[in-house]
JSON list of C-alpha atoms in Angstrom, two decimals:
[
{"chain": "A", "resi": 15, "resn": "UNK", "atom": "CA", "xyz": [149.62, 232.85, -11.08]},
{"chain": "A", "resi": 16, "resn": "UNK", "atom": "CA", "xyz": [148.64, 236.48, -11.59]},
{"chain": "A", "resi": 17, "resn": "UNK", "atom": "CA", "xyz": [150.86, 236.92, -14.64]},
{"chain": "A", "resi": 18, "resn": "UNK", "atom": "CA", "xyz": [148.74, 234.51, -16.69]},
{"chain": "A", "resi": 19, "resn": "UNK", "atom": "CA", "xyz": [145.12, 234.93, -15.64]},
{"chain": "A", "resi": 20, "resn": "UNK", "atom": "CA", "xyz": [142.69, 232.14, -16.55]},
{"chain": "A", "resi": 21, "resn": "UNK", "atom": "CA", "xyz": [140.51, 232.56, -19.63]},
{"chain": "A", "resi": 22, "resn": "UNK", "atom": "CA", "xyz": [137.31, 231.46, -17.94]},
{"chain": "A", "resi": 23, "resn": "UNK", "atom": "CA", "xyz": [135.71, 231.08, -14.54]},
{"chain": "A", "resi": 24, "resn": "UNK", "atom": "CA", "xyz": [135.76, 227.29, -14.93]},
{"chain": "A", "resi": 25, "resn": "UNK", "atom": "CA", "xyz": [139.51, 227.30, -15.57]},
{"chain": "A", "resi": 26, "resn": "UNK", "atom": "CA", "xyz": [140.05, 229.53, -12.53]},
{"chain": "A", "resi": 27, "resn": "UNK", "atom": "CA", "xyz": [137.90, 227.30, -10.31]},
{"chain": "A", "resi": 28, "resn": "UNK", "atom": "CA", "xyz": [139.69, 224.12, -11.41]},
{"chain": "A", "resi": 29, "resn": "UNK", "atom": "CA", "xyz": [143.07, 225.81, -10.90]},
{"chain": "A", "resi": 30, "resn": "UNK", "atom": "CA", "xyz": [142.21, 226.99, -7.39]},
{"chain": "A", "resi": 31, "resn": "UNK", "atom": "CA", "xyz": [140.66, 223.67, -6.37]},
{"chain": "A", "resi": 32, "resn": "UNK", "atom": "CA", "xyz": [143.62, 221.66, -7.68]},
{"chain": "A", "resi": 33, "resn": "UNK", "atom": "CA", "xyz": [146.05, 224.04, -5.98]},
{"chain": "A", "resi": 34, "resn": "UNK", "atom": "CA", "xyz": [144.28, 223.64, -2.63]},
{"chain": "A", "resi": 35, "resn": "UNK", "atom": "CA", "xyz": [143.99, 219.85, -2.92]},
{"chain": "A", "resi": 36, "resn": "UNK", "atom": "CA", "xyz": [147.62, 219.47, -4.02]},
{"chain": "A", "resi": 37, "resn": "UNK", "atom": "CA", "xyz": [148.73, 221.80, -1.24]},
{"chain": "A", "resi": 38, "resn": "UNK", "atom": "CA", "xyz": [146.92, 219.80, 1.40]},
{"chain": "A", "resi": 39, "resn": "UNK", "atom": "CA", "xyz": [148.01, 216.40, 0.06]},
{"chain": "A", "resi": 40, "resn": "UNK", "atom": "CA", "xyz": [151.53, 217.40, -0.91]},
{"chain": "A", "resi": 41, "resn": "UNK", "atom": "CA", "xyz": [151.98, 219.48, 2.22]},
{"chain": "A", "resi": 42, "resn": "UNK", "atom": "CA", "xyz": [150.87, 216.62, 4.46]},
{"chain": "A", "resi": 43, "resn": "UNK", "atom": "CA", "xyz": [153.27, 214.30, 2.65]},
{"chain": "A", "resi": 44, "resn": "UNK", "atom": "CA", "xyz": [156.14, 216.78, 3.02]},
{"chain": "A", "resi": 45, "resn": "UNK", "atom": "CA", "xyz": [155.39, 217.29, 6.73]},
{"chain": "A", "resi": 46, "resn": "UNK", "atom": "CA", "xyz": [155.23, 213.53, 7.37]},
{"chain": "A", "resi": 47, "resn": "UNK", "atom": "CA", "xyz": [158.34, 212.80, 5.28]},
{"chain": "A", "resi": 48, "resn": "UNK", "atom": "CA", "xyz": [160.38, 215.53, 6.99]},
{"chain": "A", "resi": 49, "resn": "UNK", "atom": "CA", "xyz": [158.93, 214.72, 10.45]},
{"chain": "A", "resi": 50, "resn": "UNK", "atom": "CA", "xyz": [157.91, 218.32, 11.11]},
{"chain": "A", "resi": 51, "resn": "UNK", "atom": "CA", "xyz": [154.86, 217.50, 13.26]},
{"chain": "A", "resi": 52, "resn": "UNK", "atom": "CA", "xyz": [156.39, 219.06, 16.37]},
{"chain": "A", "resi": 53, "resn": "UNK", "atom": "CA", "xyz": [156.29, 222.46, 14.65]},
{"chain": "A", "resi": 54, "resn": "UNK", "atom": "CA", "xyz": [152.57, 222.68, 15.49]},
{"chain": "A", "resi": 55, "resn": "UNK", "atom": "CA", "xyz": [153.50, 223.47, 19.11]},
{"chain": "A", "resi": 56, "resn": "UNK", "atom": "CA", "xyz": [154.40, 227.08, 18.27]},
{"chain": "A", "resi": 57, "resn": "UNK", "atom": "CA", "xyz": [152.82, 229.87, 16.28]},
{"chain": "A", "resi": 58, "resn": "UNK", "atom": "CA", "xyz": [155.98, 230.35, 14.25]},
{"chain": "A", "resi": 59, "resn": "UNK", "atom": "CA", "xyz": [156.02, 226.66, 13.40]},
{"chain": "A", "resi": 60, "resn": "UNK", "atom": "CA", "xyz": [152.40, 226.78, 12.26]},
{"chain": "A", "resi": 61, "resn": "UNK", "atom": "CA", "xyz": [153.18, 229.73, 10.00]},
{"chain": "A", "resi": 62, "resn": "UNK", "atom": "CA", "xyz": [156.13, 227.83, 8.54]},
{"chain": "A", "resi": 63, "resn": "UNK", "atom": "CA", "xyz": [153.98, 224.76, 7.96]},
{"chain": "A", "resi": 64, "resn": "UNK", "atom": "CA", "xyz": [151.38, 226.94, 6.26]},
{"chain": "A", "resi": 65, "resn": "UNK", "atom": "CA", "xyz": [154.06, 228.29, 3.93]},
{"chain": "A", "resi": 66, "resn": "UNK", "atom": "CA", "xyz": [155.23, 224.75, 3.20]},
{"chain": "A", "resi": 67, "resn": "UNK", "atom": "CA", "xyz": [151.68, 223.63, 2.41]},
{"chain": "A", "resi": 68, "resn": "UNK", "atom": "CA", "xyz": [151.14, 226.70, 0.19]},
{"chain": "A", "resi": 69, "resn": "UNK", "atom": "CA", "xyz": [154.43, 226.02, -1.62]},
{"chain": "A", "resi": 70, "resn": "UNK", "atom": "CA", "xyz": [153.46, 222.40, -2.23]},
{"chain": "A", "resi": 71, "resn": "UNK", "atom": "CA", "xyz": [150.26, 223.52, -3.94]},
{"chain": "A", "resi": 72, "resn": "UNK", "atom": "CA", "xyz": [151.83, 225.98, -6.36]},
{"chain": "A", "resi": 73, "resn": "UNK", "atom": "CA", "xyz": [153.11, 223.45, -8.95]},
{"chain": "A", "resi": 74, "resn": "UNK", "atom": "CA", "xyz": [149.58, 222.30, -9.68]},
{"chain": "A", "resi": 75, "resn": "UNK", "atom": "CA", "xyz": [148.56, 225.72, -11.05]},
{"chain": "A", "resi": 76, "resn": "UNK", "atom": "CA", "xyz": [150.82, 225.62, -14.15]},
{"chain": "A", "resi": 77, "resn": "UNK", "atom": "CA", "xyz": [150.11, 221.91, -14.66]},
{"chain": "A", "resi": 78, "resn": "UNK", "atom": "CA", "xyz": [146.38, 222.63, -14.81]},
{"chain": "A", "resi": 79, "resn": "UNK", "atom": "CA", "xyz": [147.01, 225.51, -17.21]},
{"chain": "A", "resi": 80, "resn": "UNK", "atom": "CA", "xyz": [149.14, 223.27, -19.47]},
{"chain": "A", "resi": 81, "resn": "UNK", "atom": "CA", "xyz": [146.43, 220.61, -19.48]},
{"chain": "A", "resi": 82, "resn": "UNK", "atom": "CA", "xyz": [143.74, 223.18, -20.32]},
{"chain": "A", "resi": 83, "resn": "UNK", "atom": "CA", "xyz": [145.89, 224.56, -23.17]},
{"chain": "A", "resi": 84, "resn": "UNK", "atom": "CA", "xyz": [146.53, 221.04, -24.50]},
{"chain": "A", "resi": 85, "resn": "UNK", "atom": "CA", "xyz": [142.83, 220.20, -24.41]},
{"chain": "A", "resi": 86, "resn": "UNK", "atom": "CA", "xyz": [141.93, 223.48, -26.12]},
{"chain": "A", "resi": 87, "resn": "UNK", "atom": "CA", "xyz": [144.58, 222.93, -28.80]},
{"chain": "A", "resi": 88, "resn": "UNK", "atom": "CA", "xyz": [143.36, 219.38, -29.51]},
{"chain": "A", "resi": 89, "resn": "UNK", "atom": "CA", "xyz": [139.62, 220.02, -29.12]},
{"chain": "A", "resi": 90, "resn": "UNK", "atom": "CA", "xyz": [138.72, 218.77, -32.62]},
{"chain": "A", "resi": 91, "resn": "UNK", "atom": "CA", "xyz": [141.41, 216.07, -32.87]},
{"chain": "A", "resi": 92, "resn": "UNK", "atom": "CA", "xyz": [140.67, 212.36, -32.88]},
{"chain": "A", "resi": 93, "resn": "UNK", "atom": "CA", "xyz": [141.86, 210.02, -30.15]},
{"chain": "A", "resi": 94, "resn": "UNK", "atom": "CA", "xyz": [144.69, 208.71, -32.35]},
{"chain": "A", "resi": 95, "resn": "UNK", "atom": "CA", "xyz": [145.99, 212.25, -32.97]},
{"chain": "A", "resi": 96, "resn": "UNK", "atom": "CA", "xyz": [145.80, 213.06, -29.25]},
{"chain": "A", "resi": 97, "resn": "UNK", "atom": "CA", "xyz": [147.69, 209.85, -28.42]},
{"chain": "A", "resi": 98, "resn": "UNK", "atom": "CA", "xyz": [150.42, 210.69, -30.94]},
{"chain": "A", "resi": 99, "resn": "UNK", "atom": "CA", "xyz": [150.75, 214.23, -29.61]},
{"chain": "A", "resi": 100, "resn": "UNK", "atom": "CA", "xyz": [150.90, 212.98, -26.00]},
{"chain": "A", "resi": 101, "resn": "UNK", "atom": "CA", "xyz": [153.53, 210.38, -26.91]},
{"chain": "A", "resi": 102, "resn": "UNK", "atom": "CA", "xyz": [155.57, 213.06, -28.68]},
{"chain": "A", "resi": 103, "resn": "UNK", "atom": "CA", "xyz": [155.41, 215.37, -25.65]},
{"chain": "A", "resi": 104, "resn": "UNK", "atom": "CA", "xyz": [156.33, 212.66, -23.15]}
]
């Protein structure tokens, strides 16, 4: 995340917000799926859960950056060109 700093404050804010939201949602899903709720009974377990939640949020940072780069690259393109480019990428 520090190796490729955002170009603007808006991009940084969206990246941080999406990372936090994905960490909370993805972390909660991972905790529920793995049945790790009993880890909250100890300090060490809480630290481990915090690391898990942090780790679940990290993938959203590059995804947001890729989306910003795609939008910037196709800023002046028409909807048909964007659709073709998206289809080609996927």
